[in-house]
Tab-separated table of C-alpha atoms (C1' of nucleotides) and ligand atoms in Angstrom:
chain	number	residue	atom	x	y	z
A	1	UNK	CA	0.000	0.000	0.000
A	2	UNK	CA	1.605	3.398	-1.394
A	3	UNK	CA	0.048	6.423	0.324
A	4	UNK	CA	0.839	9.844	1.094
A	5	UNK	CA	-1.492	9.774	3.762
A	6	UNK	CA	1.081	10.117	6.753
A	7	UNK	CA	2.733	12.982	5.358
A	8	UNK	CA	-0.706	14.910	4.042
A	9	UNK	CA	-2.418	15.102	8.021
A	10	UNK	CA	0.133	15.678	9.429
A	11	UNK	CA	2.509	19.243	9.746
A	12	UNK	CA	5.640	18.267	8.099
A	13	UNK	CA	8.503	19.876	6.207
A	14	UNK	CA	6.365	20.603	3.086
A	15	UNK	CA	8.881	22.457	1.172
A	16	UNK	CA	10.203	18.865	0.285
A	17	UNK	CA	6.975	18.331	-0.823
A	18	UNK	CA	6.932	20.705	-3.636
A	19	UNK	CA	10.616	20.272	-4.282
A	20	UNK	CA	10.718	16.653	-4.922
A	21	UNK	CA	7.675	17.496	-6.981
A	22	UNK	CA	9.149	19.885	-9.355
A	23	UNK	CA	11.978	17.250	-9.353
A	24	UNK	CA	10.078	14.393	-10.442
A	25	UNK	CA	8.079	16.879	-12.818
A	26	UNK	CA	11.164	18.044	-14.376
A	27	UNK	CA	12.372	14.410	-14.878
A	28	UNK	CA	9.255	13.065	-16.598
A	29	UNK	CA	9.483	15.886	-19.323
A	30	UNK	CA	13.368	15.235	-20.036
A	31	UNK	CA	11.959	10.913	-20.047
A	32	UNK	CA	8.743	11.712	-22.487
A	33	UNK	CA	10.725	14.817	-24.582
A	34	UNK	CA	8.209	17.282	-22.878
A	35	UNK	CA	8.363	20.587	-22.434
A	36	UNK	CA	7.886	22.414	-18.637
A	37	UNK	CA	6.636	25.868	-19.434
A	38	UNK	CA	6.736	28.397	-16.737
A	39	UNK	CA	2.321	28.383	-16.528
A	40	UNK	CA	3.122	24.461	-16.339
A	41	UNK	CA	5.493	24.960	-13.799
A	42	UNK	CA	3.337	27.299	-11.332
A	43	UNK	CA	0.220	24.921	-12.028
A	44	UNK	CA	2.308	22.390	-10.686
A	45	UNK	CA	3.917	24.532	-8.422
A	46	UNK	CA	0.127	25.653	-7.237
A	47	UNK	CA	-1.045	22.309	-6.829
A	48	UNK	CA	1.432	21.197	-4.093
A	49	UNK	CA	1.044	24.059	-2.393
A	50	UNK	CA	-0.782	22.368	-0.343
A	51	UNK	CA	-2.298	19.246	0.242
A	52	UNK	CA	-5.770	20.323	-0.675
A	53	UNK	CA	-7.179	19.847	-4.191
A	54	UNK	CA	-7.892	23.191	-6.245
A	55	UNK	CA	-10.332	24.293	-8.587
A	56	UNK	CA	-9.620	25.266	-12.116
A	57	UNK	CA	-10.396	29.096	-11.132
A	58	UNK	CA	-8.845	28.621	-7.998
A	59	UNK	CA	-5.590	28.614	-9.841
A	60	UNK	CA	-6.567	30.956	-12.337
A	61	UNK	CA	-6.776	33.225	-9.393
A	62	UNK	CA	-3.083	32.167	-7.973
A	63	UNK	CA	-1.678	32.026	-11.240
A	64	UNK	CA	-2.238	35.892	-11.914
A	65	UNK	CA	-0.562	36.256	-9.070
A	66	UNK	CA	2.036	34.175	-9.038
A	67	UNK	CA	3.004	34.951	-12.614
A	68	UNK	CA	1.837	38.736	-12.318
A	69	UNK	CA	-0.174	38.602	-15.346
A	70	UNK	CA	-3.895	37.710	-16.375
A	71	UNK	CA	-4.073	34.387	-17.511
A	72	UNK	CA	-7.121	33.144	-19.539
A	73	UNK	CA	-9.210	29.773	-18.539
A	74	UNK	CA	-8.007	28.298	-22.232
A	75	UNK	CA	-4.692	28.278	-20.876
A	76	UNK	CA	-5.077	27.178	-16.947
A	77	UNK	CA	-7.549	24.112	-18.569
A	78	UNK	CA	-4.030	24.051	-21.236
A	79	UNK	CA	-1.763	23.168	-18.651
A	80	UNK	CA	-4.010	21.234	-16.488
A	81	UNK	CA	-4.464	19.056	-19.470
A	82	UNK	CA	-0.593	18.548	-20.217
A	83	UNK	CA	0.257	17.797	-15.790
A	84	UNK	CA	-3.067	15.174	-16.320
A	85	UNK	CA	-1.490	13.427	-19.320
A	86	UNK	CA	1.800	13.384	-17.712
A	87	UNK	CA	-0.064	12.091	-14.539
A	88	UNK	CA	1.607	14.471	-12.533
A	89	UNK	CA	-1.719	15.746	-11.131
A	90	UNK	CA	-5.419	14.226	-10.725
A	91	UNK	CA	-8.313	15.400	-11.338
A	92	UNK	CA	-10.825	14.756	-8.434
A	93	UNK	CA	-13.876	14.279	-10.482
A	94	UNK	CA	-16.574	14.922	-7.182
A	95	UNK	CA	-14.710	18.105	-6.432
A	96	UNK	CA	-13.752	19.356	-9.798
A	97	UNK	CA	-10.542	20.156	-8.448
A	98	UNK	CA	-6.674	19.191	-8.976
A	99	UNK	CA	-4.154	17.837	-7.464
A	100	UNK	CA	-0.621	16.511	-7.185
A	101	UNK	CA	0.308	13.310	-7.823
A	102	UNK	CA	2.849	12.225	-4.999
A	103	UNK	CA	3.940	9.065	-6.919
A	104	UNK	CA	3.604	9.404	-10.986
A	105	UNK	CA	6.310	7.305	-12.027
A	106	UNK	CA	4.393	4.053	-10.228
A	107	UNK	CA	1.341	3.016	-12.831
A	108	UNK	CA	-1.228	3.133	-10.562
A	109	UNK	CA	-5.058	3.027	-9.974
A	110	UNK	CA	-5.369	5.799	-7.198
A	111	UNK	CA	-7.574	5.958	-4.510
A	112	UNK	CA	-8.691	9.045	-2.692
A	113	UNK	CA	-9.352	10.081	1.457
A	114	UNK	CA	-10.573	13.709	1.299
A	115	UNK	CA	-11.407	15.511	4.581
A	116	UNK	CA	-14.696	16.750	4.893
A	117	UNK	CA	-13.267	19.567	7.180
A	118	UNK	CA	-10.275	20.397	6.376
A	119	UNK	CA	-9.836	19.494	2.530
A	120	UNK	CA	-6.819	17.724	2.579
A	121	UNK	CA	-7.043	14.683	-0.023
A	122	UNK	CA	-4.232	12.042	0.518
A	123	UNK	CA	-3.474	9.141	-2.346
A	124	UNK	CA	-3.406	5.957	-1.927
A	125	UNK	CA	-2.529	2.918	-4.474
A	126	UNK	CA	-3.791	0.096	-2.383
A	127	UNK	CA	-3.006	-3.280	-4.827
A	128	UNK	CA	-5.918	-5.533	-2.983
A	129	UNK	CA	-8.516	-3.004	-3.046
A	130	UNK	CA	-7.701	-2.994	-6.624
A	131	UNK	CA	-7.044	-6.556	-7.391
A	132	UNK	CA	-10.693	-7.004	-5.617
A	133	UNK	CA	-11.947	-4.267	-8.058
A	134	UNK	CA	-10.325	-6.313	-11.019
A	135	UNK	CA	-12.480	-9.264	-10.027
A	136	UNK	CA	-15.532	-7.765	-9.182
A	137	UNK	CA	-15.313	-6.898	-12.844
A	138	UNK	CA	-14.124	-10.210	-14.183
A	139	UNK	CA	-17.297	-11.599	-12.503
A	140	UNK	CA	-19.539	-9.210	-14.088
A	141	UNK	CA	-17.792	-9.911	-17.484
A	142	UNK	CA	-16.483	-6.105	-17.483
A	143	UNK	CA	-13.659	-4.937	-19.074
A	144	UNK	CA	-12.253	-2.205	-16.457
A	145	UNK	CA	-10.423	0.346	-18.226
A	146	UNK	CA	-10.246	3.026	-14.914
A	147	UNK	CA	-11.816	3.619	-12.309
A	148	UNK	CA	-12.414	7.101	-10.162
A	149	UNK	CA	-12.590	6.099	-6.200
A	150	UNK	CA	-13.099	9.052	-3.604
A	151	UNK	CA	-13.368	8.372	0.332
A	152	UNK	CA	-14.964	11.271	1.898
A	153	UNK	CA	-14.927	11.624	5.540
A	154	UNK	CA	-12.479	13.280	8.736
A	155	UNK	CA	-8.915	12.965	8.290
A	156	UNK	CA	-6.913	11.998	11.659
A	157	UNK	CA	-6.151	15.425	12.645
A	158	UNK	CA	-10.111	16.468	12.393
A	159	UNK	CA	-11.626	13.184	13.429
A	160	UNK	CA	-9.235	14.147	16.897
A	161	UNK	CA	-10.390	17.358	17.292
A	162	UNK	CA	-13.750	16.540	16.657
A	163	UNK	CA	-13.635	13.458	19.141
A	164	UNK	CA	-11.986	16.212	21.745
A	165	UNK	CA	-14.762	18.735	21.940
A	166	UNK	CA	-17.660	16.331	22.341
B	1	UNK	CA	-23.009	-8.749	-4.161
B	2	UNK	CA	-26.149	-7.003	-4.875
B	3	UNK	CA	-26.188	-5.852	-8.622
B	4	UNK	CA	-28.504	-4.893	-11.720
B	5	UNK	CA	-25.338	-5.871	-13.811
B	6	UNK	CA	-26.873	-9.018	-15.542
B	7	UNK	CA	-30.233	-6.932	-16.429
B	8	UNK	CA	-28.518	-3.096	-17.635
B	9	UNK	CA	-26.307	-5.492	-19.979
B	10	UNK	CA	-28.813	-7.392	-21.871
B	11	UNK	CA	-31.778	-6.710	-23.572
B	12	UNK	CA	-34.840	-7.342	-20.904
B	13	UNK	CA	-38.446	-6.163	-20.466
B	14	UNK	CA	-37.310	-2.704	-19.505
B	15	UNK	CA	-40.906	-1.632	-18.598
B	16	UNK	CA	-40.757	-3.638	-15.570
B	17	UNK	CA	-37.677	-2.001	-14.329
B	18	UNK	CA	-39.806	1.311	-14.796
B	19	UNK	CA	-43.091	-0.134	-13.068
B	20	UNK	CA	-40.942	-1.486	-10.375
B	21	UNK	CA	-38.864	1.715	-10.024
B	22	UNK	CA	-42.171	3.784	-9.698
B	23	UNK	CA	-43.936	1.393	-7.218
B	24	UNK	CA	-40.657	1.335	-4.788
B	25	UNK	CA	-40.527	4.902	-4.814
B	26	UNK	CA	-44.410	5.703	-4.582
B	27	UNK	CA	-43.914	3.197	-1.129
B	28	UNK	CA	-40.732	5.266	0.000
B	29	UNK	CA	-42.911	8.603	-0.278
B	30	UNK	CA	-45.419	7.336	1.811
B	31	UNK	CA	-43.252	5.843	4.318
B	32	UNK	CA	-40.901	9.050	4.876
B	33	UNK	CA	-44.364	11.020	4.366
B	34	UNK	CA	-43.068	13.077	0.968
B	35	UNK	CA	-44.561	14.010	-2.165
B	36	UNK	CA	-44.599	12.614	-5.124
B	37	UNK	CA	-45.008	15.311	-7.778
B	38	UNK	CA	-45.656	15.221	-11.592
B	39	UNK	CA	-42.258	16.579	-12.147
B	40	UNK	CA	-40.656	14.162	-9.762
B	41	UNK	CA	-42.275	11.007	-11.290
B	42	UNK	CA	-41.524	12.320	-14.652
B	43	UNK	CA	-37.944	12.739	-13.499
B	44	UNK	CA	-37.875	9.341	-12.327
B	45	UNK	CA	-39.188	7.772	-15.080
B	46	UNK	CA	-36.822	9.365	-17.592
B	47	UNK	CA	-34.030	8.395	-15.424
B	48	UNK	CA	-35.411	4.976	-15.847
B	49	UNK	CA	-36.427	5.028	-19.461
B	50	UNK	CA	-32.597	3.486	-20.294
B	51	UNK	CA	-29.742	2.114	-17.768
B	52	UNK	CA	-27.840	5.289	-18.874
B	53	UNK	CA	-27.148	8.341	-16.600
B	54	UNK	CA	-28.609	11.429	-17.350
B	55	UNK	CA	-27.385	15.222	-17.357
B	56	UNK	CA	-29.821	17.561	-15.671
B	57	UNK	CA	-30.127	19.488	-19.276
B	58	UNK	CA	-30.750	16.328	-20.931
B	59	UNK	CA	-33.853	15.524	-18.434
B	60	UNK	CA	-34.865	19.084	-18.368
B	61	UNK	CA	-35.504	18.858	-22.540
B	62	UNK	CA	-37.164	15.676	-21.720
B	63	UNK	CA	-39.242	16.839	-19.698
B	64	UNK	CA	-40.420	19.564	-21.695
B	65	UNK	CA	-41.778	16.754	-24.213
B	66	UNK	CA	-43.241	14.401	-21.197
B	67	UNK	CA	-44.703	17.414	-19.253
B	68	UNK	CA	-45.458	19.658	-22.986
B	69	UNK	CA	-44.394	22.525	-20.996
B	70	UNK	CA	-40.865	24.616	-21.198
B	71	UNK	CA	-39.424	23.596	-17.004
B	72	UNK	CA	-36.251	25.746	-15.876
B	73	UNK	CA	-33.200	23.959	-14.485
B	74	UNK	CA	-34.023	24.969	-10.550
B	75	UNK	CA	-37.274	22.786	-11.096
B	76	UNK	CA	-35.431	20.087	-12.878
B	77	UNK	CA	-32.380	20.434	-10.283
B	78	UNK	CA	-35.253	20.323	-7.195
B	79	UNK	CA	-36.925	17.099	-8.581
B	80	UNK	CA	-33.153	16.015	-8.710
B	81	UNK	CA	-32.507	16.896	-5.391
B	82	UNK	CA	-35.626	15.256	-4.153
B	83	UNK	CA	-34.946	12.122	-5.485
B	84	UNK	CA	-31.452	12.055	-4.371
B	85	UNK	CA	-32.346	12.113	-0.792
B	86	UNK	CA	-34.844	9.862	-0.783
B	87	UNK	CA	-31.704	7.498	-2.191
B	88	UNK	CA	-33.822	6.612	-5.371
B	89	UNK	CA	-31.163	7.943	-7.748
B	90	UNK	CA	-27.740	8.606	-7.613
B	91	UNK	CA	-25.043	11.118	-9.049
B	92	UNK	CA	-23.039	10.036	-11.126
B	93	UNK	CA	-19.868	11.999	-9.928
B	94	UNK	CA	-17.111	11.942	-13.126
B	95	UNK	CA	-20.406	12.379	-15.997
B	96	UNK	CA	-22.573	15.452	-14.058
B	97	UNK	CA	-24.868	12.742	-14.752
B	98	UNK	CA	-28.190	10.762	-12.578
B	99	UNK	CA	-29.683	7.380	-12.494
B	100	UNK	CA	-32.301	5.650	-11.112
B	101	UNK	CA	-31.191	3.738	-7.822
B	102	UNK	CA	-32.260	-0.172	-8.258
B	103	UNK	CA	-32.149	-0.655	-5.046
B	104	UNK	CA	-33.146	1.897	-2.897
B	105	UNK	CA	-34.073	0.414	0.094
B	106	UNK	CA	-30.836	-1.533	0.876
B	107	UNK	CA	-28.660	0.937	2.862
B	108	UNK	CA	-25.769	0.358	0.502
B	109	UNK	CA	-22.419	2.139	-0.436
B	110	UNK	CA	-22.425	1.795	-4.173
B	111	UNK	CA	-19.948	1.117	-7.200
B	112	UNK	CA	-20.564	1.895	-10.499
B	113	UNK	CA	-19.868	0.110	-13.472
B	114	UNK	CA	-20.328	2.257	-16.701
B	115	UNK	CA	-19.652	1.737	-20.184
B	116	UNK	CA	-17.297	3.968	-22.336
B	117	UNK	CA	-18.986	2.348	-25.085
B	118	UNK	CA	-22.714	2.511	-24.534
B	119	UNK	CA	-22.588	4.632	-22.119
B	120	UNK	CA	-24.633	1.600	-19.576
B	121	UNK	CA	-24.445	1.871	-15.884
B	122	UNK	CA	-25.097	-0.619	-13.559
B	123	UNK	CA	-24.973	-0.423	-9.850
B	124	UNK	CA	-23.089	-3.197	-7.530
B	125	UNK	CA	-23.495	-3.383	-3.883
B	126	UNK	CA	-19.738	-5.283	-2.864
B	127	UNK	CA	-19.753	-5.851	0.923
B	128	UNK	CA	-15.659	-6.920	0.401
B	129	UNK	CA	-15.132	-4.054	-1.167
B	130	UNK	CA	-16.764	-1.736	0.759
B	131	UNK	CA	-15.247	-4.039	4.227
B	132	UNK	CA	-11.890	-3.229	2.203
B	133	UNK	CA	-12.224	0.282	2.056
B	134	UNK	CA	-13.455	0.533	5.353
B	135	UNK	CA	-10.349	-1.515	6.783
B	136	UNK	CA	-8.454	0.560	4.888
B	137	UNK	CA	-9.768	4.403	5.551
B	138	UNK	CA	-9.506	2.445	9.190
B	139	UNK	CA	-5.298	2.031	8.922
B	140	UNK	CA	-4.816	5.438	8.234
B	141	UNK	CA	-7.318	6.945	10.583
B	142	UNK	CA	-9.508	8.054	8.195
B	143	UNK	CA	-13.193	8.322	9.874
B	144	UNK	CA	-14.652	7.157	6.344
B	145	UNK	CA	-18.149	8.832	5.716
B	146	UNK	CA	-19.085	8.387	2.502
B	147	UNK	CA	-17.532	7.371	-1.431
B	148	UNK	CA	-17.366	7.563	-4.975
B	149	UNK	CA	-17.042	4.638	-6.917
B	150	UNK	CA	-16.939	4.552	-10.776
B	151	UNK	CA	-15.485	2.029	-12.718
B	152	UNK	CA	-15.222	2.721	-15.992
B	153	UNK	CA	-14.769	0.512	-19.004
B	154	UNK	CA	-16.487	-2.180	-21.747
B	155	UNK	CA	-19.816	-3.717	-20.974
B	156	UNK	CA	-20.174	-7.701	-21.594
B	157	UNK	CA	-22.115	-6.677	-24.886
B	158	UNK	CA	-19.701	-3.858	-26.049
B	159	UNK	CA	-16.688	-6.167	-25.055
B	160	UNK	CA	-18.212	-9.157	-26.870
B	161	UNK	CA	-18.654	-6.745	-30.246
B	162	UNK	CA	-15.482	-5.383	-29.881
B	163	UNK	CA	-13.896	-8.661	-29.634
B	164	UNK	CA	-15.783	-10.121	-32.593
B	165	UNK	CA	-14.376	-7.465	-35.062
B	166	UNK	CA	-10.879	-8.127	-34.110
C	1	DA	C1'	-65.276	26.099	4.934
C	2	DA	C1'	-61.758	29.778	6.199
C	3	DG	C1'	-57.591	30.814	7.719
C	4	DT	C1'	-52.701	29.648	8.405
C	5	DG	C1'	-48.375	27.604	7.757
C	6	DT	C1'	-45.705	24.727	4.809
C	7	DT	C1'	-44.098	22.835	0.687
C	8	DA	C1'	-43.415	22.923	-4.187
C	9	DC	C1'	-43.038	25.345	-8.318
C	10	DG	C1'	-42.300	29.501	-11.646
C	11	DT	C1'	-39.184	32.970	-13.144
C	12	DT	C1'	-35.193	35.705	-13.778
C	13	DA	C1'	-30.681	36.256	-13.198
C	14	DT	C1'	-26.196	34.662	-12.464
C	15	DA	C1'	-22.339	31.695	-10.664
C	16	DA	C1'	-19.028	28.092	-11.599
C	17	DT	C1'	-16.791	24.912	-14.605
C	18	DA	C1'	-15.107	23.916	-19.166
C	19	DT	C1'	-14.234	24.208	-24.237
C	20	DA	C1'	-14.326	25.953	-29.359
C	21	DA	C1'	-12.169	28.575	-32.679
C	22	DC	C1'	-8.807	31.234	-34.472
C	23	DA	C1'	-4.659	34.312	-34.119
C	24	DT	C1'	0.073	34.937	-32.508
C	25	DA	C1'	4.421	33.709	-30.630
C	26	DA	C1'	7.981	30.720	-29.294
C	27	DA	C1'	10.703	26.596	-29.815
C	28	DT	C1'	12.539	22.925	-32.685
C	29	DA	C1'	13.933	20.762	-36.820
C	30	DT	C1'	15.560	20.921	-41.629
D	1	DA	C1'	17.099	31.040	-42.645
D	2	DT	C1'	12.982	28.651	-43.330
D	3	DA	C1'	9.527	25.423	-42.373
D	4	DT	C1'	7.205	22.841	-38.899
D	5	DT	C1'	5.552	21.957	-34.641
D	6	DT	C1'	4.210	23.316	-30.109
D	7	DA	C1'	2.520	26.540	-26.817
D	8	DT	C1'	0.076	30.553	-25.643
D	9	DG	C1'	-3.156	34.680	-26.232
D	10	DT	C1'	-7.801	36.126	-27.009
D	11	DT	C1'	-12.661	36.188	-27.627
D	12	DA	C1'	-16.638	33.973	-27.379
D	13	DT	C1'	-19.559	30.473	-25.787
D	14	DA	C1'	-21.067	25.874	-23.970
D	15	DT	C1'	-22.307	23.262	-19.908
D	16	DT	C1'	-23.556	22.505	-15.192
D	17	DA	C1'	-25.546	24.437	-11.106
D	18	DT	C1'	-27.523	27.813	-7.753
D	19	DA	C1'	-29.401	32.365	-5.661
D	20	DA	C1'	-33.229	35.110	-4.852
D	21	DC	C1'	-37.760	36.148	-4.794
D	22	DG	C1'	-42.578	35.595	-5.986
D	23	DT	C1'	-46.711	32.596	-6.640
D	24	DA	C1'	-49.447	28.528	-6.330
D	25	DA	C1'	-50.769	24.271	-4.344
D	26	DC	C1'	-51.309	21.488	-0.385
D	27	DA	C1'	-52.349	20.191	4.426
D	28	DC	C1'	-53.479	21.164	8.867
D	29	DT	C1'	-56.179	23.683	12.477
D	30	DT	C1'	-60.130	25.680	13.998
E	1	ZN	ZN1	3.622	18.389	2.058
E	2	ZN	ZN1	-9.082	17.265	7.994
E	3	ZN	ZN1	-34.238	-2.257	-17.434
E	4	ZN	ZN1	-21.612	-0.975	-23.568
DNA sequence: AAGTGTTACGTTATAATATAACATAAATAT
DNA sequence: ATATTTATGTTATATTATAACGTAACACTT
């Protein structure tokens, strides 16, 4: 089981984070012969600034910004596109909202535990949830192709607050 | 494993599903003492007229051809809303989409199995899966509330055809 | 039956998310 | 240098969803 889930609730040295990030990000282009762009880079950039998913106009907002210029939805949706088909982001299709990918070299069917309080989303590639997924198809005669999987509920940090003041 | 798989994948005497549909949810309105309005039914029926989801705009111009009268979305999105409590349809998170519940009753955590072909959805209730997601929201603390599930891919018809014309 | 509160619907406007279409600029290849 | 590809700028618009406020229908009390 791969998960960022440790690192997401909890306060940690998140300038690592981002760094190793940019690192990997910077990698996969020289791999696949892509090209980083600086509106690639702060999307990217944007997206791990925290652990919490953002919205398409969310960035459009931090991009201006960050980049000190007016950038059109075309190009925000541009670059989200280009970080999705590197899968060096996700798209968190209950949220409509973005966000890192913490491992995008590993070919993985991702999993999701959003906080309902806080935000935070952590991934997690969990191989017998999926390998049970896999057959629960196979018995259906389904061909899975992908699959979108979102937990919703209180991350440990909120669940311990909450459990405090009761 | 509760499912509708079997019956959204083959051809089957659909206007039972529709009768059936309509008599569970006339006995849910009684029982939680709510209405069940022209629009609503007419909602639920067109959300049961195929096993495909449904975009609110889609069932809003159906409606004006079921109801022969011109409905704006906040009527459409009410019925929606309606019906979504009661549990007798669902959202379909990753298409903006709705369809009818088949089993509305059952207090289940669903998983959806849609086609990328078709467009067919049919709805599995998977206690190991759902024990599996629970054991695992449960190893990383995460008070699990609520999930999306949405498995996209090739229905046993669309896989079959596809096959064939290899 | 009349009055009262509640629930649902009608209507208009607008918010939020996403893409189409076409022009320009920058990078890469020949 | 020129041609080709790739990325971005720009304008307009499509798609999904909700806010706000008024009216009508229903259901309960007296
Ligand atoms: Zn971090
Ligand atoms: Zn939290
Ligand atoms: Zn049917
Ligand atoms: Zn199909």
């Amino acid at each position: 089981m791969l998960t960022n889930s440790r690192l997401v609730h909890q306060t940690h040295d998140h300038g690592r984070c981002i760094k190793a990030a940019l690192t990997r990000a910077l990698d996969l282009c020289v791999e696949r012969k892509a090209r980083m762009t600086p509106t690639r880079e702060a999307v990217l950039r944007l997206l791990w600034q925290s652990h919490q998913p953002l919205g398409a106009y969310q960035l459009q907002d931090q991009l201006a910004t960050l980049l000190d210029k007016k950038i059109a939805p075309p190009t925000v949706y541009r670059a989200i596109e280009f970080l999705l088909q590197l899968g060096l982001i996700h798209r968190i299709a209950s949220l409509n909202a973005y966000i890192g990918c913490p491992f995008p070299n590993s070919d993985h069917s991702n999993l999701f535990m959003i906080c309902n309080n806080c935000g935070s989303a952590a991934e997690v590639a969990h191989a017998s949830i999926n390998e049970l997924l896999q057959t629960a198809s196979d018995k259906a005669n389904f061909t899975l192709q992908s699959q979108t999987l979102e937990l919703f509920g209180l991350c440990p940090q909120c669940a311990y607050i909450e459990n405090k003041s009761k």
